[in-house]
Short mmCIF file of C-alpha atoms in Angstrom, two decimals:
data_model
loop_
_atom_site.label_atom_id
_atom_site.label_comp_id
_atom_site.label_asym_id
_atom_site.label_seq_id
_atom_site.Cartn_x
_atom_site.Cartn_y
_atom_site.Cartn_z
CA UNK A 539 -115.84 46.38 -78.07
CA UNK A 540 -118.96 45.27 -80.98
CA UNK A 541 -121.46 42.36 -80.25
CA UNK A 542 -119.03 39.52 -81.12
CA UNK A 543 -120.05 37.05 -84.42
CA UNK A 544 -121.58 33.49 -83.33
CA UNK A 545 -118.97 31.25 -82.33
CA UNK A 546 -118.85 28.65 -81.93
CA UNK A 547 -116.25 26.34 -80.03
CA UNK A 548 -116.85 22.30 -80.88
CA UNK A 549 -113.48 21.62 -82.04
CA UNK A 550 -112.25 20.33 -79.16
CA UNK A 551 -108.32 22.26 -79.91
CA UNK A 552 -107.39 25.44 -80.56
CA UNK A 553 -105.72 25.32 -83.72
CA UNK A 554 -108.69 23.46 -84.94
CA UNK A 555 -111.35 25.86 -83.66
CA UNK A 556 -109.51 29.32 -84.96
CA UNK A 557 -109.21 27.15 -88.40
CA UNK A 558 -113.41 27.22 -87.89
CA UNK A 559 -113.62 31.01 -87.80
CA UNK A 560 -115.01 30.59 -91.64
CA UNK A 561 -118.88 29.52 -91.71
CA UNK A 562 -119.27 26.99 -94.60
CA UNK A 563 -115.51 27.63 -95.70
CA UNK A 564 -115.90 24.66 -98.92
CA UNK A 565 -119.12 26.61 -99.99
CA UNK A 566 -117.98 30.12 -102.24
CA UNK A 567 -121.80 30.61 -102.12
CA UNK A 568 -122.43 30.75 -98.76
CA UNK A 569 -119.02 31.19 -97.11
CA UNK A 570 -119.22 34.07 -93.87
CA UNK A 571 -115.68 34.61 -92.37
CA UNK A 572 -116.55 35.43 -88.80
CA UNK A 573 -113.14 37.02 -87.45
CA UNK A 574 -113.66 41.14 -90.08
CA UNK A 575 -111.93 43.42 -87.48
CA UNK A 576 -109.97 43.62 -85.04
CA UNK A 577 -112.81 43.26 -82.19
CA UNK A 578 -113.44 40.20 -83.58
CA UNK A 579 -109.70 38.72 -82.79
CA UNK A 580 -110.36 39.75 -80.06
CA UNK A 581 -112.85 38.31 -78.72
CA UNK A 582 -112.39 34.88 -80.34
CA UNK A 583 -108.90 34.58 -78.77
CA UNK A 584 -110.43 36.01 -74.92
CA UNK A 585 -113.40 33.07 -75.58
CA UNK A 586 -110.65 30.35 -76.49
CA UNK A 587 -108.95 31.64 -73.33
CA UNK A 588 -105.85 32.32 -75.99
CA UNK A 589 -105.84 36.14 -74.26
CA UNK A 590 -107.08 36.93 -70.32
CA UNK A 591 -109.38 40.03 -69.68
CA UNK A 592 -106.21 42.10 -68.74
CA UNK A 593 -105.08 41.33 -72.01
CA UNK A 594 -108.11 41.64 -74.74
CA UNK A 595 -109.09 44.82 -71.93
CA UNK A 596 -104.59 45.85 -73.89
CA UNK A 597 -105.05 44.26 -77.21
CA UNK A 598 -108.71 46.32 -77.78
CA UNK A 599 -106.87 49.81 -76.09
CA UNK A 600 -104.01 49.14 -78.41
CA UNK A 601 -107.03 48.43 -81.44
CA UNK A 602 -107.93 52.31 -80.56
CA UNK A 603 -105.16 53.88 -81.22
CA UNK A 604 -104.24 52.33 -84.46
CA UNK A 605 -106.24 51.10 -86.84
CA UNK A 606 -104.70 51.14 -89.27
CA UNK A 607 -102.16 47.91 -87.36
CA UNK A 608 -104.62 46.53 -86.27
CA UNK A 609 -106.41 45.71 -89.13
CA UNK A 610 -103.43 45.26 -91.13
CA UNK A 611 -103.26 42.57 -88.39
CA UNK A 612 -106.68 41.05 -89.28
CA UNK A 613 -105.42 39.89 -92.69
CA UNK A 614 -102.36 37.96 -91.67
CA UNK A 615 -104.41 36.32 -87.86
CA UNK A 616 -106.49 35.33 -91.93
CA UNK A 617 -103.63 34.09 -93.38
CA UNK A 618 -101.95 31.65 -91.14
CA UNK A 619 -105.74 30.12 -90.40
CA UNK A 620 -105.88 29.76 -93.89
CA UNK A 621 -102.16 27.86 -93.69
CA UNK A 622 -103.01 26.25 -90.48
CA UNK A 623 -106.23 24.20 -92.40
CA UNK A 624 -105.11 23.36 -95.34
CA UNK A 625 -101.63 22.06 -93.57
CA UNK A 626 -104.19 20.40 -90.45
CA UNK A 627 -106.55 19.21 -93.69
CA UNK A 628 -103.55 16.73 -94.71
CA UNK A 629 -102.45 15.64 -91.49
CA UNK A 630 -106.22 14.33 -91.03
CA UNK A 631 -106.27 13.19 -94.25
CA UNK A 632 -102.69 11.27 -94.20
CA UNK A 633 -101.45 13.04 -96.97
CA UNK A 634 -98.55 15.28 -97.11
CA UNK A 635 -99.03 19.53 -97.69
CA UNK A 636 -98.20 21.36 -99.81
CA UNK A 637 -93.93 22.31 -99.69
CA UNK A 638 -95.25 26.33 -100.60
CA UNK A 639 -97.55 25.94 -96.67
CA UNK A 640 -94.94 23.81 -94.66
CA UNK A 641 -92.92 26.75 -95.57
CA UNK A 642 -95.35 28.94 -94.81
CA UNK A 643 -96.21 27.20 -91.68
CA UNK A 644 -92.63 26.96 -90.76
CA UNK A 645 -91.68 30.49 -91.35
CA UNK A 646 -94.95 30.66 -89.10
CA UNK A 647 -94.13 28.03 -86.21
CA UNK A 648 -90.53 30.55 -85.56
CA UNK A 649 -92.03 33.73 -84.81
CA UNK A 650 -93.54 32.52 -82.38
CA UNK A 651 -90.90 30.44 -81.26
CA UNK A 652 -88.24 33.54 -80.96
CA UNK A 653 -91.22 35.10 -78.14
CA UNK A 654 -91.05 31.94 -75.53
CA UNK A 655 -89.96 32.16 -72.51
CA UNK A 656 -90.33 30.77 -68.86
CA UNK A 657 -89.92 33.33 -66.04
CA UNK A 658 -89.71 32.87 -62.80
CA UNK A 659 -93.11 33.26 -60.17
CA UNK A 660 -92.63 33.83 -57.17
CA UNK A 661 -91.14 29.26 -56.31
CA UNK A 662 -92.60 28.02 -59.80
CA UNK A 663 -92.28 28.93 -63.31
CA UNK A 664 -94.32 30.11 -66.22
CA UNK A 665 -94.23 30.00 -70.18
CA UNK A 666 -94.42 32.74 -71.89
CA UNK A 667 -94.11 35.42 -74.29
CA UNK A 668 -91.96 38.41 -75.53
CA UNK A 669 -94.20 40.73 -76.94
CA UNK A 670 -92.69 44.19 -78.94
CA UNK A 671 -94.77 47.02 -79.44
CA UNK A 672 -94.81 45.87 -82.79
CA UNK A 673 -96.26 42.62 -81.98
CA UNK A 674 -99.36 43.85 -80.07
CA UNK A 675 -101.21 41.88 -81.96
CA UNK A 676 -99.28 38.78 -83.97
CA UNK A 677 -99.14 37.25 -80.41
CA UNK A 678 -102.37 35.89 -80.45
CA UNK A 679 -101.54 34.05 -82.85
CA UNK A 680 -98.24 32.48 -81.39
CA UNK A 681 -100.52 30.01 -79.03
CA UNK A 682 -102.45 29.10 -82.06
CA UNK A 683 -99.37 27.92 -84.24
CA UNK A 684 -97.59 26.65 -81.11
CA UNK A 685 -100.76 24.11 -80.50
CA UNK A 686 -101.16 23.30 -84.46
CA UNK A 687 -97.06 22.00 -84.38
CA UNK A 688 -97.42 20.26 -81.14
CA UNK A 689 -100.63 18.67 -82.82
CA UNK A 690 -98.83 17.27 -85.83
CA UNK A 691 -95.85 16.19 -83.75
CA UNK A 692 -98.66 13.94 -81.88
CA UNK A 693 -100.87 11.01 -81.51
CA UNK A 694 -103.21 13.51 -81.97
CA UNK A 695 -102.32 14.42 -85.96
CA UNK A 696 -104.59 11.31 -86.79
CA UNK A 697 -107.62 13.06 -85.35
CA UNK A 698 -108.08 15.31 -86.15
CA UNK A 699 -110.70 14.54 -88.77
CA UNK A 700 -112.59 16.99 -91.42
CA UNK A 701 -116.49 17.23 -90.74
CA UNK A 702 -119.33 15.50 -93.92
CA UNK A 703 -121.34 18.42 -94.00
CA UNK A 704 -121.33 18.96 -97.73
CA UNK A 705 -119.36 23.30 -97.94
CA UNK A 706 -118.58 22.69 -94.60
CA UNK A 707 -115.29 21.95 -93.59
CA UNK A 708 -115.36 23.02 -89.94
CA UNK A 709 -112.31 20.48 -88.47
CA UNK A 710 -112.61 18.50 -84.67
CA UNK A 711 -110.07 16.45 -82.71
CA UNK A 712 -112.45 13.07 -82.94
CA UNK A 713 -112.55 11.64 -79.65
CA UNK A 714 -115.10 10.22 -79.87
CA UNK A 715 -115.14 6.76 -78.26
CA UNK A 716 -115.45 4.75 -81.13
CA UNK A 717 -113.57 7.09 -83.83
CA UNK A 718 -116.33 7.83 -86.31
CA UNK A 719 -117.21 11.60 -86.04
CA UNK A 720 -118.49 12.75 -88.36
CA UNK A 721 -120.48 15.83 -87.78
CA UNK A 722 -118.65 19.73 -86.75
CA UNK A 723 -122.43 19.75 -84.65
CA UNK A 724 -125.58 17.10 -85.14
CA UNK A 725 -127.68 20.09 -84.54
CA UNK A 726 -125.87 21.99 -87.65
CA UNK A 727 -123.93 20.05 -90.26
CA UNK A 728 -125.92 16.79 -88.46
CA UNK A 729 -129.23 17.86 -88.40
CA UNK A 730 -129.08 18.96 -92.58
CA UNK A 731 -127.73 15.40 -93.49
CA UNK A 732 -130.44 14.05 -91.62
CA UNK A 733 -133.66 15.73 -93.08
CA UNK A 734 -131.91 15.36 -96.77
CA UNK A 735 -131.29 11.54 -95.89
CA UNK A 736 -134.94 11.91 -95.30
#
């Protein structure tokens, strides 16, 4: 696997972390895509805890066998990510999402829910996913979409914040004591804002 891009995990929620795989989302001149290949998607999923080491190896092997399919999945993952951004951004602003985005999100969610299973493991039970041979890479998206749905239907929705850095566009879950977090990170956008003020 090639060296992954410099993913940062500062949002505090897996769906928001996935949304943040674009640097400078709101600034066309500086916008930088962090998921350009299937290796990037697998690396991000492994680092985010969406897949374990064995699943990551299986995904990388599947990508080697079907490069075209893997790249189609990357394009689909980015489409899902952009819908998640708009839906979660609207939720954080207490706005209604666009009807088109709501329909797309529900289609992604329905696909994920069809794959949800519960399995007996010894004397206990565990949630799992039913993966078909053609759904290898799409399976990365299922837990992300499900986590987004859970946050949208919970009090956590009110904690979704957007970085105040000009052009940043990163989202985060504001779990600060005061509920007044403004920046994706203080060392990034927060420091740039301080420098501009002085």
